[in-house]
mmCIF file of C-alpha atoms in Angstrom:
data_model
loop_
_atom_site.group_PDB
_atom_site.id
_atom_site.type_symbol
_atom_site.label_atom_id
_atom_site.label_comp_id
_atom_site.label_asym_id
_atom_site.label_seq_id
_atom_site.Cartn_x
_atom_site.Cartn_y
_atom_site.Cartn_z
ATOM 1 C CA UNK G 30 -39.913 15.396 2.356
ATOM 2 C CA UNK G 31 -37.255 14.262 4.829
ATOM 3 C CA UNK G 32 -34.222 12.456 3.322
ATOM 4 C CA UNK G 33 -33.911 8.748 4.037
ATOM 5 C CA UNK G 34 -31.577 7.914 6.907
ATOM 6 C CA UNK G 35 -28.515 6.005 5.880
ATOM 7 C CA UNK G 36 -25.778 5.025 8.291
ATOM 8 C CA UNK G 37 -22.122 4.693 7.476
ATOM 9 C CA UNK G 38 -19.086 2.809 8.764
ATOM 10 C CA UNK G 39 -15.863 4.804 8.938
ATOM 11 C CA UNK G 40 -12.751 2.637 9.160
ATOM 12 C CA UNK G 41 -9.763 4.610 10.448
ATOM 13 C CA UNK G 42 -6.546 3.002 9.213
ATOM 14 C CA UNK G 43 -2.861 3.827 9.052
ATOM 15 C CA UNK G 44 0.550 2.577 10.090
ATOM 16 C CA UNK G 45 1.710 2.138 13.672
ATOM 17 C CA UNK G 46 2.750 5.489 15.060
ATOM 18 C CA UNK G 47 0.442 7.526 12.812
ATOM 19 C CA UNK G 48 -1.695 8.519 15.809
ATOM 20 C CA UNK G 49 -4.997 6.821 14.968
ATOM 21 C CA UNK G 50 -5.967 6.230 18.609
ATOM 22 C CA UNK G 51 -5.034 9.758 19.650
ATOM 23 C CA UNK G 52 -7.017 11.337 16.809
ATOM 24 C CA UNK G 53 -10.027 9.087 17.397
ATOM 25 C CA UNK G 54 -9.987 10.065 21.090
ATOM 26 C CA UNK G 55 -9.856 13.728 20.040
ATOM 27 C CA UNK G 56 -12.887 13.262 17.755
ATOM 28 C CA UNK G 57 -14.770 11.245 20.392
ATOM 29 C CA UNK G 58 -14.369 14.140 22.845
ATOM 30 C CA UNK G 59 -15.601 16.583 20.198
ATOM 31 C CA UNK G 60 -18.735 14.520 19.460
ATOM 32 C CA UNK G 61 -19.338 13.506 23.101
ATOM 33 C CA UNK G 62 -23.025 13.344 24.033
ATOM 34 C CA UNK G 63 -24.306 12.796 20.491
ATOM 35 C CA UNK G 64 -26.216 9.592 19.791
ATOM 36 C CA UNK G 65 -25.839 9.792 15.990
ATOM 37 C CA UNK G 66 -22.147 8.836 16.116
ATOM 38 C CA UNK G 67 -20.642 5.740 17.725
ATOM 39 C CA UNK G 68 -16.943 5.182 18.415
ATOM 40 C CA UNK G 69 -16.321 1.427 18.472
ATOM 41 C CA UNK G 70 -14.456 -0.296 21.266
ATOM 42 C CA UNK G 71 -12.559 -3.159 19.597
ATOM 43 C CA UNK G 72 -11.997 -6.589 21.088
ATOM 44 C CA UNK G 73 -8.324 -7.592 20.935
ATOM 45 C CA UNK G 74 -6.282 -10.553 22.126
ATOM 46 C CA UNK G 75 -4.148 -8.209 24.220
ATOM 47 C CA UNK G 76 -4.363 -7.317 27.890
ATOM 48 C CA UNK G 77 -6.735 -4.366 28.335
ATOM 49 C CA UNK G 78 -4.136 -2.723 30.599
ATOM 50 C CA UNK G 79 -1.398 -2.951 27.945
ATOM 51 C CA UNK G 80 -1.723 0.723 27.055
ATOM 52 C CA UNK G 81 -2.455 2.382 23.742
ATOM 53 C CA UNK G 82 -5.937 1.924 22.390
ATOM 54 C CA UNK G 83 -8.854 1.619 24.821
ATOM 55 C CA UNK G 84 -10.147 -1.862 24.044
ATOM 56 C CA UNK G 85 -11.660 -5.006 25.539
ATOM 57 C CA UNK G 86 -8.876 -7.510 26.087
ATOM 58 C CA UNK G 87 -9.618 -11.221 25.723
ATOM 59 C CA UNK G 88 -7.630 -14.442 25.541
ATOM 60 C CA UNK G 89 -7.134 -16.357 22.287
ATOM 61 C CA UNK G 90 -9.703 -18.928 23.487
ATOM 62 C CA UNK G 91 -12.250 -16.218 24.358
ATOM 63 C CA UNK G 92 -11.732 -14.563 20.984
ATOM 64 C CA UNK G 93 -12.220 -17.875 19.174
ATOM 65 C CA UNK G 94 -15.442 -18.511 21.121
ATOM 66 C CA UNK G 95 -16.757 -15.045 20.238
ATOM 67 C CA UNK G 96 -15.848 -15.579 16.587
ATOM 68 C CA UNK G 97 -17.520 -19.005 16.528
ATOM 69 C CA UNK G 98 -20.768 -17.565 17.914
ATOM 70 C CA UNK G 99 -20.849 -14.724 15.343
ATOM 71 C CA UNK G 100 -20.212 -11.940 17.874
ATOM 72 C CA UNK G 101 -18.041 -10.023 15.380
ATOM 73 C CA UNK G 102 -19.147 -8.110 12.313
ATOM 74 C CA UNK G 103 -15.514 -8.156 11.153
ATOM 75 C CA UNK G 104 -12.455 -9.903 12.582
ATOM 76 C CA UNK G 105 -8.857 -10.230 11.435
ATOM 77 C CA UNK G 106 -5.345 -10.992 12.584
ATOM 78 C CA UNK G 107 -2.281 -8.740 12.435
ATOM 79 C CA UNK G 108 1.049 -8.454 14.264
ATOM 80 C CA UNK G 109 0.387 -11.653 16.249
ATOM 81 C CA UNK G 110 -2.944 -10.382 17.612
ATOM 82 C CA UNK G 111 -6.612 -10.888 16.718
ATOM 83 C CA UNK G 112 -9.005 -7.951 16.359
ATOM 84 C CA UNK G 113 -12.802 -7.883 16.311
ATOM 85 C CA UNK G 114 -15.473 -5.288 15.582
ATOM 86 C CA UNK G 115 -18.631 -6.128 17.605
ATOM 87 C CA UNK G 116 -21.636 -7.319 15.609
ATOM 88 C CA UNK G 117 -23.802 -4.588 17.177
ATOM 89 C CA UNK G 118 -22.112 -2.091 14.859
ATOM 90 C CA UNK G 119 -24.147 -3.493 11.959
ATOM 91 C CA UNK G 120 -27.353 -2.563 13.792
ATOM 92 C CA UNK G 121 -26.021 0.933 14.555
ATOM 93 C CA UNK G 122 -25.301 1.538 10.850
ATOM 94 C CA UNK G 123 -28.733 0.108 9.927
ATOM 95 C CA UNK G 124 -30.323 2.602 12.349
ATOM 96 C CA UNK G 125 -28.658 5.498 10.528
ATOM 97 C CA UNK G 126 -25.686 6.142 12.787
ATOM 98 C CA UNK G 127 -22.161 7.084 11.837
ATOM 99 C CA UNK G 128 -19.959 4.318 13.269
ATOM 100 C CA UNK G 129 -16.218 4.949 13.619
ATOM 101 C CA UNK G 130 -13.815 2.042 14.137
ATOM 102 C CA UNK G 131 -10.075 1.584 14.250
ATOM 103 C CA UNK G 132 -9.585 -0.750 11.289
ATOM 104 C CA UNK G 133 -6.764 -2.262 9.294
ATOM 105 C CA UNK G 134 -5.811 -1.832 5.659
ATOM 106 C CA UNK G 135 -5.523 -5.622 5.414
ATOM 107 C CA UNK G 136 -9.168 -6.053 6.534
ATOM 108 C CA UNK G 137 -10.833 -3.400 4.359
ATOM 109 C CA UNK G 138 -12.356 -5.951 1.961
ATOM 110 C CA UNK G 139 -14.063 -7.597 4.960
ATOM 111 C CA UNK G 140 -15.325 -4.196 6.143
ATOM 112 C CA UNK G 141 -16.713 -3.462 2.654
ATOM 113 C CA UNK G 142 -18.520 -6.843 2.557
ATOM 114 C CA UNK G 143 -20.276 -6.085 5.859
ATOM 115 C CA UNK G 144 -20.742 -2.322 5.514
ATOM 116 C CA UNK G 145 -21.521 -1.366 1.896
ATOM 117 C CA UNK G 146 -21.577 2.283 3.010
ATOM 118 C CA UNK G 147 -17.894 2.434 3.981
ATOM 119 C CA UNK G 148 -15.579 5.420 4.215
ATOM 120 C CA UNK G 149 -11.889 4.875 4.876
ATOM 121 C CA UNK G 150 -9.887 7.548 6.687
ATOM 122 C CA UNK G 151 -6.186 6.910 6.209
ATOM 123 C CA UNK G 152 -4.061 8.554 8.909
ATOM 124 C CA UNK G 153 -0.472 9.070 7.795
ATOM 125 C CA UNK G 154 2.632 10.896 8.942
ATOM 126 C CA UNK G 155 6.082 11.445 7.505
ATOM 127 C CA UNK G 156 8.546 8.573 7.861
ATOM 128 C CA UNK G 157 10.655 10.610 10.292
ATOM 129 C CA UNK G 158 7.645 11.329 12.519
ATOM 130 C CA UNK G 159 6.496 7.696 12.428
ATOM 131 C CA UNK G 160 10.003 6.496 13.262
ATOM 132 C CA UNK G 161 10.339 8.906 16.193
ATOM 133 C CA UNK G 162 6.964 7.873 17.636
ATOM 134 C CA UNK G 163 7.709 4.158 17.258
ATOM 135 C CA UNK G 164 11.200 4.584 18.708
ATOM 136 C CA UNK G 165 9.664 6.246 21.774
ATOM 137 C CA UNK G 166 7.724 3.034 22.398
ATOM 138 C CA UNK G 167 11.066 1.251 22.897
ATOM 139 C CA UNK G 168 10.180 -1.986 21.096
ATOM 140 C CA UNK G 169 12.584 -1.646 18.109
ATOM 141 C CA UNK G 170 15.737 0.251 17.225
ATOM 142 C CA UNK G 171 15.462 3.277 14.946
ATOM 143 C CA UNK G 172 17.237 1.365 12.154
ATOM 144 C CA UNK G 173 14.777 -1.556 12.407
ATOM 145 C CA UNK G 174 11.868 0.865 12.374
ATOM 146 C CA UNK G 175 13.139 2.780 9.327
ATOM 147 C CA UNK G 176 13.747 -0.463 7.377
ATOM 148 C CA UNK G 177 10.209 -1.651 8.203
ATOM 149 C CA UNK G 178 8.626 1.679 7.282
ATOM 150 C CA UNK G 179 10.505 1.904 3.984
ATOM 151 C CA UNK G 180 9.225 -1.572 3.016
ATOM 152 C CA UNK G 181 5.584 -0.749 3.696
ATOM 153 C CA UNK G 182 3.163 1.404 1.752
ATOM 154 C CA UNK G 183 1.229 4.133 3.520
ATOM 155 C CA UNK G 184 -1.430 4.216 0.796
ATOM 156 C CA UNK G 185 -4.813 2.489 0.751
ATOM 157 C CA UNK G 186 -5.352 0.426 -2.380
ATOM 158 C CA UNK G 187 -8.686 -0.826 -3.622
ATOM 159 C CA UNK G 188 -12.107 0.470 -4.556
ATOM 160 C CA UNK G 189 -12.847 2.503 -1.434
ATOM 161 C CA UNK G 190 -13.888 6.051 -0.670
ATOM 162 C CA UNK G 191 -10.683 7.254 1.013
ATOM 163 C CA UNK G 192 -9.793 10.463 2.823
ATOM 164 C CA UNK G 193 -6.201 10.924 3.951
ATOM 165 C CA UNK G 194 -5.141 12.990 6.961
ATOM 166 C CA UNK G 195 -1.471 13.821 7.543
ATOM 167 C CA UNK G 196 -0.728 13.730 11.273
ATOM 168 C CA UNK G 197 2.891 14.917 11.019
ATOM 169 C CA UNK G 198 2.105 18.260 12.653
ATOM 170 C CA UNK G 199 0.048 19.325 15.632
ATOM 171 C CA UNK G 200 -2.637 17.189 17.263
ATOM 172 C CA UNK G 201 -5.026 20.143 16.995
ATOM 173 C CA UNK G 202 -4.602 20.395 13.198
ATOM 174 C CA UNK G 203 -4.986 16.671 12.520
ATOM 175 C CA UNK G 204 -7.770 16.321 15.115
ATOM 176 C CA UNK G 205 -9.721 19.141 13.495
ATOM 177 C CA UNK G 206 -9.188 17.500 10.076
ATOM 178 C CA UNK G 207 -10.664 14.244 11.415
ATOM 179 C CA UNK G 208 -13.653 16.070 12.938
ATOM 180 C CA UNK G 209 -14.218 17.850 9.609
ATOM 181 C CA UNK G 210 -14.002 14.544 7.719
ATOM 182 C CA UNK G 211 -16.543 12.938 10.050
ATOM 183 C CA UNK G 212 -18.854 15.954 9.744
ATOM 184 C CA UNK G 213 -18.556 15.504 5.965
ATOM 185 C CA UNK G 214 -19.754 11.915 6.358
ATOM 186 C CA UNK G 215 -22.898 13.184 8.093
ATOM 187 C CA UNK G 216 -23.612 15.403 5.084
ATOM 188 C CA UNK G 217 -22.746 12.922 2.335
ATOM 189 C CA UNK G 218 -24.711 10.070 3.949
ATOM 190 C CA UNK G 219 -27.664 12.222 5.097
ATOM 191 C CA UNK G 220 -27.288 11.048 8.673
ATOM 192 C CA UNK G 221 -29.575 12.998 10.949
#
């Protein structure tokens, strides 16, 4: 007898500078051409050409209209921006797919409400590595960055299935760890 198909949402979270986007792009290249895994393109109130994450940029008014018409499975605000996960992701999980989205620790309760089969992958890095990466962006001084990082927790709290990947070293090592974690989701959720 064939096991029942069960999809899963994977929310990739972590602090700024941890390398979430880079690692997700690495994994997306690894799984390219497979229809059993979906990498979500978020909708953000930031210009699509702003760099960083590949996303759909919308205005505040457009985001509000999308939210009002239930076009998001999950939406939240952080750092002066609004973020949305398209509602179609619920259908992908219902059809047995592994869906991978760049999430936020502050929105995990919303993710869990929408996707009961939720795995959280927490991408971290040492404070020195995070500070160096953020300093390279040129938006804050090193001292401001270190003060902010020391005030924040890098841990995920709550009743979630969490895997943590340290991205302080090479992209290849952390990228392979993310691929292995996602492959583990296929096994544990019997996704075929």
